[in-house]
Coordinates of C-alpha atoms in Angstrom, one line a residue:
X1 CA -1.7 -22.2 -31.7
X2 CA -0.7 -24.0 -28.6
X3 CA 0.2 -21.9 -25.6
X4 CA 3.9 -22.2 -24.7
X5 CA 4.3 -24.6 -21.8
X6 CA 5.4 -22.7 -18.7
X7 CA 8.0 -24.0 -16.3
X8 CA 7.1 -26.1 -13.3
X9 CA 5.2 -24.3 -10.6
X10 CA 3.0 -21.2 -11.2
X11 CA 2.5 -20.2 -14.8
X12 CA 5.5 -18.3 -16.2
X13 CA 7.9 -18.9 -13.3
X14 CA 11.6 -19.5 -14.1
X15 CA 12.8 -23.1 -14.1
X16 CA 14.1 -24.5 -10.9
X17 CA 17.5 -23.1 -10.2
X18 CA 17.1 -20.7 -7.4
X19 CA 17.9 -22.3 -4.0
X20 CA 15.0 -23.9 -2.2
X21 CA 13.5 -21.4 0.2
X22 CA 10.7 -20.4 2.5
X23 CA 7.7 -18.8 0.9
X24 CA 6.5 -15.3 1.8
X25 CA 3.4 -16.3 3.8
X26 CA 5.3 -18.8 6.0
X27 CA 3.4 -21.9 4.8
X28 CA 6.7 -23.6 3.8
X29 CA 8.8 -26.0 5.9
X30 CA 9.9 -23.2 8.2
X31 CA 11.0 -19.6 8.3
X32 CA 14.7 -18.7 7.6
X33 CA 16.8 -17.6 10.6
X34 CA 17.1 -14.1 9.3
X35 CA 13.3 -13.6 9.4
X36 CA 13.5 -12.6 13.0
X37 CA 16.8 -10.7 12.9
X38 CA 16.9 -6.9 13.5
X39 CA 17.7 -4.7 10.5
X40 CA 21.3 -4.1 11.5
X41 CA 22.0 -7.9 11.5
X42 CA 19.9 -8.6 8.4
X43 CA 21.7 -5.9 6.4
X44 CA 24.9 -8.0 6.6
X45 CA 23.3 -11.0 4.8
X46 CA 24.4 -11.5 1.2
X47 CA 21.6 -11.5 -1.4
X48 CA 22.7 -14.9 -2.7
X49 CA 22.3 -16.3 0.9
X50 CA 18.6 -15.2 1.3
X51 CA 17.6 -18.5 -0.2
X52 CA 14.3 -17.4 -1.8
X53 CA 11.8 -18.6 -4.3
X54 CA 8.7 -17.3 -6.0
X55 CA 6.4 -20.4 -5.9
X56 CA 3.7 -20.3 -3.2
X57 CA 4.0 -16.5 -2.5
X58 CA 1.6 -13.6 -3.1
X59 CA 3.8 -12.7 -6.1
X60 CA 3.0 -16.1 -7.6
X61 CA -0.7 -15.2 -7.3
X62 CA -0.1 -12.0 -9.1
X63 CA 1.7 -13.9 -11.9
X64 CA -1.4 -16.2 -12.1
X65 CA -3.6 -13.1 -12.4
X66 CA -1.4 -11.7 -15.2
X67 CA -1.6 -15.1 -17.0
X68 CA -5.4 -14.9 -16.8
X69 CA -5.3 -11.3 -18.3
X70 CA -3.2 -12.5 -21.2
X71 CA -5.4 -15.5 -21.8
X72 CA -8.5 -13.2 -21.8
X73 CA -6.9 -11.3 -24.7
X74 CA -6.0 -14.6 -26.5
X75 CA -2.3 -14.0 -26.1
X76 CA -0.4 -17.3 -25.8
X77 CA 2.9 -15.7 -24.7
X78 CA 3.9 -16.0 -21.1
X79 CA 7.0 -14.2 -19.7
X80 CA 9.2 -16.2 -17.3
X81 CA 10.1 -14.7 -13.9
X82 CA 13.2 -14.8 -11.6
X83 CA 14.3 -13.0 -8.5
X84 CA 16.9 -10.2 -8.6
X85 CA 17.6 -6.9 -6.9
X86 CA 15.1 -4.8 -8.8
X87 CA 12.3 -4.8 -11.3
X88 CA 13.6 -5.0 -14.9
X89 CA 13.2 -6.7 -18.3
X90 CA 16.6 -7.3 -20.0
X91 CA 17.0 -6.3 -23.6
X92 CA 16.2 -9.2 -25.8
X93 CA 14.9 -11.4 -23.0
X94 CA 11.2 -12.4 -22.9
X95 CA 11.2 -12.5 -19.1
X96 CA 11.0 -10.3 -16.0
X97 CA 13.2 -9.9 -13.0
X98 CA 11.5 -9.2 -9.7
X99 CA 13.0 -7.7 -6.6
X100 CA 13.7 -10.1 -3.7
X101 CA 11.6 -8.1 -1.2
X102 CA 8.4 -9.1 -3.1
X103 CA 8.5 -12.7 -1.8
X104 CA 9.0 -12.3 1.9
X105 CA 7.3 -9.9 4.3
X106 CA 10.4 -9.4 6.4
X107 CA 12.3 -8.2 3.4
X108 CA 9.4 -6.0 2.4
X109 CA 9.7 -4.3 5.9
X110 CA 13.4 -3.9 5.4
X111 CA 12.8 -2.2 2.0
X112 CA 10.3 0.1 3.7
X113 CA 12.7 1.1 6.4
X114 CA 15.5 1.7 3.9
X115 CA 13.6 3.3 1.1
X116 CA 10.4 4.6 2.8
X117 CA 8.2 2.6 0.4
X118 CA 7.9 -0.8 -1.2
X119 CA 7.7 -0.5 -5.0
X120 CA 5.0 -3.0 -6.1
X121 CA 4.1 -3.7 -2.5
X122 CA 0.3 -3.7 -2.9
X123 CA -1.6 -6.1 -5.3
X124 CA -2.7 -3.2 -7.5
X125 CA 0.8 -1.6 -7.7
X126 CA 2.3 -5.0 -8.4
X127 CA -0.1 -5.7 -11.2
X128 CA 0.7 -2.3 -12.8
X129 CA 4.4 -3.1 -12.8
X130 CA 3.9 -6.6 -14.1
X131 CA 1.7 -5.4 -17.0
X132 CA 4.3 -2.7 -17.9
X133 CA 7.2 -5.2 -17.8
X134 CA 5.2 -7.7 -19.8
X135 CA 5.0 -5.0 -22.5
X136 CA 8.8 -5.1 -22.6
X137 CA 8.9 -8.9 -22.5
X138 CA 6.4 -9.3 -25.4
X139 CA 8.3 -6.7 -27.4
X140 CA 11.4 -8.9 -27.0
X141 CA 9.6 -12.1 -27.6
X142 CA 8.2 -11.1 -31.0
X143 CA 11.0 -8.6 -32.0
X144 CA 8.4 -5.9 -32.4
X145 CA 10.8 -3.0 -32.4
X146 CA 11.8 -3.9 -35.9
X147 CA 8.3 -3.2 -37.2
X148 CA 8.1 0.0 -39.2
X149 CA 4.7 1.1 -37.9
X150 CA 5.9 0.7 -34.3
X151 CA 8.9 2.8 -35.1
X152 CA 6.8 5.5 -36.6
X153 CA 4.4 5.7 -33.7
X154 CA 6.7 5.2 -30.7
X155 CA 10.2 6.0 -32.1
X156 CA 13.2 3.8 -32.5
X157 CA 14.4 1.5 -29.7
X158 CA 18.0 2.2 -30.8
X159 CA 17.8 5.7 -29.1
X160 CA 20.0 5.7 -26.0
X161 CA 18.2 5.7 -22.7
X162 CA 18.7 9.1 -21.0
X163 CA 20.2 9.5 -17.6
X164 CA 17.4 12.0 -16.8
X165 CA 14.5 13.4 -18.7
X166 CA 12.3 16.4 -18.5
X167 CA 8.6 15.5 -18.7
X168 CA 5.9 17.5 -20.5
X169 CA 3.0 17.2 -18.1
X170 CA 0.3 18.4 -20.5
X171 CA 1.2 16.3 -23.5
X172 CA -1.6 14.0 -24.7
X173 CA 0.7 12.0 -27.0
X174 CA 1.5 9.6 -24.2
X175 CA -0.6 7.4 -21.9
X176 CA -0.4 7.7 -18.1
X177 CA 0.0 4.5 -16.2
X178 CA 2.9 3.6 -13.9
X179 CA 3.6 7.2 -12.9
X180 CA 3.0 10.5 -14.5
X181 CA 4.8 11.0 -17.7
X182 CA 6.9 7.8 -17.6
X183 CA 6.0 6.9 -21.2
X184 CA 7.9 10.1 -22.2
X185 CA 11.3 8.8 -21.1
X186 CA 12.1 6.5 -24.1
X187 CA 10.2 4.8 -27.1
X188 CA 10.4 1.4 -25.4
X189 CA 8.8 2.8 -22.2
X190 CA 6.1 4.4 -24.3
X191 CA 5.3 1.1 -25.9
X192 CA 5.4 -0.8 -22.6
X193 CA 3.1 1.8 -20.9
X194 CA 0.7 1.7 -23.9
X195 CA 0.6 -2.1 -23.7
X196 CA -0.1 -2.0 -20.0
X197 CA -3.0 0.4 -20.4
X198 CA -4.4 -1.8 -23.2
X199 CA -4.0 -5.0 -21.1
X200 CA -5.6 -3.7 -17.9
X201 CA -9.1 -5.1 -17.5
X202 CA -12.0 -2.6 -17.7
X203 CA -9.6 0.2 -18.5
X204 CA -12.0 1.6 -21.1
X205 CA -8.9 3.0 -23.0
X206 CA -10.9 4.0 -26.1
X207 CA -13.1 6.3 -23.9
X208 CA -10.3 7.5 -21.6
X209 CA -8.0 8.5 -24.5
X210 CA -10.7 9.4 -27.0
X211 CA -9.4 12.9 -27.7
X212 CA -5.7 12.2 -27.2
X213 CA -3.1 11.5 -30.0
X214 CA -2.0 8.6 -27.8
X215 CA -5.1 6.8 -28.9
X216 CA -3.4 5.9 -32.2
X217 CA -0.7 4.1 -30.2
X218 CA -3.3 2.1 -28.2
X219 CA -5.2 1.2 -31.4
X220 CA -2.0 0.0 -32.9
X221 CA -1.3 -2.2 -29.8
X222 CA -4.8 -3.6 -30.1
X223 CA -4.3 -4.5 -33.8
X224 CA -0.9 -5.8 -33.2
X225 CA -1.9 -8.1 -30.3
X226 CA -4.8 -9.5 -32.4
X227 CA -2.2 -10.4 -35.0
X228 CA 0.5 -11.9 -32.8
X229 CA -1.5 -13.2 -29.9
X230 CA -2.2 -16.7 -31.2
X231 CA 1.4 -17.1 -32.5
X232 CA 4.3 -18.8 -30.8
X233 CA 7.0 -16.2 -29.8
X234 CA 10.1 -15.8 -32.0
X235 CA 12.4 -15.7 -29.0
X236 CA 11.9 -18.5 -26.5
X237 CA 15.0 -18.1 -24.4
X238 CA 14.5 -18.4 -20.6
X239 CA 17.8 -16.6 -19.8
X240 CA 17.9 -14.9 -16.4
X241 CA 20.1 -11.8 -16.0
X242 CA 21.6 -11.0 -12.5
X243 CA 19.6 -13.7 -10.7
X244 CA 19.6 -13.3 -6.9
X245 CA 21.5 -16.6 -6.4
X246 CA 24.6 -15.0 -8.1
X247 CA 24.6 -11.7 -6.3
X248 CA 27.2 -11.7 -3.5
X249 CA 26.7 -8.2 -2.3
X250 CA 25.2 -7.7 1.1
X251 CA 21.8 -6.0 1.7
X252 CA 23.7 -3.2 3.3
X253 CA 25.7 -2.5 0.2
X254 CA 22.7 -2.9 -2.0
X255 CA 20.7 -0.2 -0.1
X256 CA 23.7 2.1 0.2
X257 CA 23.9 2.1 -3.6
X258 CA 20.1 2.4 -4.1
X259 CA 19.8 5.3 -1.7
X260 CA 22.7 7.1 -3.5
X261 CA 20.9 6.5 -6.8
X262 CA 17.7 8.1 -5.7
X263 CA 19.0 10.8 -3.3
X264 CA 19.2 14.5 -4.2
X265 CA 21.7 17.2 -3.6
X266 CA 19.7 20.4 -3.2
X267 CA 21.1 23.9 -2.7
X268 CA 19.2 26.1 -0.2
X269 CA 16.6 27.3 -2.7
X270 CA 13.7 27.2 -0.2
X271 CA 14.3 30.4 1.8
X272 CA 11.9 32.6 0.0
X273 CA 9.0 30.1 0.2
X274 CA 9.8 29.2 3.8
X275 CA 9.9 32.8 5.0
X276 CA 6.5 33.4 3.3
X277 CA 5.1 30.4 5.1
X278 CA 6.8 30.8 8.5
X279 CA 8.3 33.6 10.6
X280 CA 11.4 34.4 12.5
X281 CA 10.0 37.6 14.0
X282 CA 10.5 38.1 17.8
X283 CA 6.7 38.5 18.2
X284 CA 6.2 34.9 17.0
X285 CA 8.9 33.5 19.3
X286 CA 6.3 31.6 21.4
X287 CA 4.8 29.8 18.5
X288 CA 5.5 26.2 17.5
X289 CA 8.9 25.8 15.8
X290 CA 8.5 25.0 12.1
X291 CA 11.1 22.2 12.2
X292 CA 9.3 20.4 15.0
X293 CA 5.9 20.8 13.2
X294 CA 7.3 19.5 9.8
X295 CA 8.9 16.6 11.5
X296 CA 5.5 15.6 12.9
X297 CA 3.7 15.8 9.6
X298 CA 6.6 14.5 7.5
X299 CA 5.3 11.1 6.7
X300 CA 1.8 12.3 5.8
X301 CA 2.9 15.0 3.4
X302 CA 5.6 12.9 1.9
X303 CA 3.0 10.3 0.9
X304 CA 0.7 13.0 -0.4
X305 CA 3.3 14.6 -2.6
X306 CA 4.6 11.2 -3.8
X307 CA 1.0 10.4 -4.9
X308 CA 0.6 13.7 -6.7
X309 CA 4.0 13.8 -8.5
X310 CA 4.9 10.1 -9.0
X311 CA 8.3 10.7 -7.4
X312 CA 10.0 8.3 -5.0
X313 CA 9.2 8.9 -1.4
X314 CA 12.9 8.6 -0.6
X315 CA 13.7 11.5 -3.0
X316 CA 11.0 13.6 -1.5
X317 CA 12.2 12.8 2.0
X318 CA 15.6 14.2 1.1
X319 CA 14.0 17.4 0.1
X320 CA 12.0 17.4 3.4
X321 CA 15.2 16.8 5.3
X322 CA 16.8 19.8 3.7
X323 CA 13.8 22.0 4.4
X324 CA 13.5 20.9 8.0
X325 CA 17.2 21.6 8.6
X326 CA 16.8 25.0 6.9
X327 CA 13.8 25.9 9.1
X328 CA 15.9 25.0 12.2
X329 CA 18.8 27.1 11.0
X330 CA 16.6 30.1 10.3
X331 CA 14.7 29.6 13.6
X332 CA 11.3 29.7 11.8
X333 CA 8.0 29.3 13.6
X334 CA 4.3 28.9 12.6
X335 CA 2.2 31.9 12.1
X336 CA -1.1 30.3 11.0
X337 CA -3.2 27.4 12.2
X338 CA -1.6 23.9 12.0
X339 CA -4.2 22.8 9.5
X340 CA -3.7 25.7 7.2
X341 CA 0.1 25.5 7.5
X342 CA 0.0 21.8 6.6
X343 CA -2.0 22.6 3.5
X344 CA 0.3 25.4 2.5
X345 CA 3.4 23.4 3.1
X346 CA 2.1 20.5 1.1
X347 CA 1.8 22.9 -1.9
X348 CA 5.3 24.3 -1.3
X349 CA 6.8 20.8 -1.1
X350 CA 4.9 19.8 -4.3
X351 CA 6.3 22.9 -6.1
X352 CA 9.8 22.1 -5.0
X353 CA 9.5 18.5 -6.1
X354 CA 8.0 19.6 -9.5
X355 CA 11.0 21.9 -9.8
X356 CA 13.2 18.9 -9.4
X357 CA 11.3 17.0 -12.0
X358 CA 11.6 19.9 -14.5
X359 CA 15.3 20.7 -13.7
X360 CA 16.6 17.9 -15.8
X361 CA 17.3 15.7 -12.8
X362 CA 14.2 13.6 -12.8
X363 CA 15.2 10.0 -12.0
X364 CA 14.4 7.4 -14.7
X365 CA 13.7 3.9 -13.4
X366 CA 14.7 1.8 -16.4

C-alpha cells in the first residue's frame, strides 16, 4: 500500500495554517520581539499572538524520528501535528497536539519557571510522549476500539475517564512507560502505553515482560500492527482541536489555570515524621534550622522524588512548601549530619508523595 502523503514540511506536520513564525533554534528570518522579554512582560502575551510553527525546530526532528520508527515497523500511517497549549490526541482525530513551549527555547524557559519542569523537554522524553500519543492517533485512524479482542484485553473505550485514579504499583497486567502506572488510568491509556513500548526501538519487550500478564497485550499489538500496518487508515481527517492560533488567553492565565490543576491542598499530616527527623529541643537550638536546610536542598530532592514516583515536580514542590513552612512554624532543627538528613528526608518526601498517589487524588494527564 502507498504511504499516505504527509503535508508540506516535515513528515506528518499539519497543513499550513498556523501563522508564519520564528523557529526554535533561531535559524529563521529573525527572533520575535518577546524572545528577549522578562517573564512578567511575556506572561501578558496571548497564545494566539506567539506566532509559532513546528517546521525547522527540534520538535520537527523528533517527528522525523517517529516517522522512521513507524517505517521500520512497516506502518504507513503518519499522524499530523499542530501546536496547542498541551499534549493531547483528541477523540476520533488521527493527529497530535503539541504544547507551544516545545518549539521555542524562550517559551521552554518560561514553562520551567512556571511549572518547575518542561514535559517532553529532552529528546528522550519527547519521543516517549510522541510514541504514546501515536498510540492514541493510530487507534483513532483505524477505529481499533471497536475490535472485540482489543476490548477483551484492554477494556472498553466507552468507560469514562476518571478525575483521579489509585494506581496498583505491583500489578504486572500493565506495561510501564510514560510514568509509573499510567496505563492503569483507562483502557485507552493502556493501549497507547502498550503501543509505545512495542514501537520503541530495541525495547526487547518480549524479554522485559516475559513473565507478565501484560505480555498478551503486547503480543496483540504486535499482531494487530502487522495486519493494519500496510493499510490506508480509515480516518484521514486532519482536523486540529484547540490550535494555538485560536487561543486568545494570555500566558499568565494559562499558567494560573495549569498551576491550579496540578497544585495540592495538604493538611498538616507531616508533624509525626518531621519530629522524628528533626528536633525542637532546647539542646539543639544551635543547630541548622530545618526550614533553611530544606530550602537549600529543595531542587535536588524534588527532582529525585519526581523521578522515583512519576509525579509532577510542581505537585511535589507544593508538598515541599507545606513541609518547609511547617518546619518553620515548629522551629525544628537538624540533629544528624546534613548528608544523612538529606537521605532520610528524601525518603519522607517520597512516602508523603506516595500517600498522595494512593489517596485517590493522583492527577491524570489525559
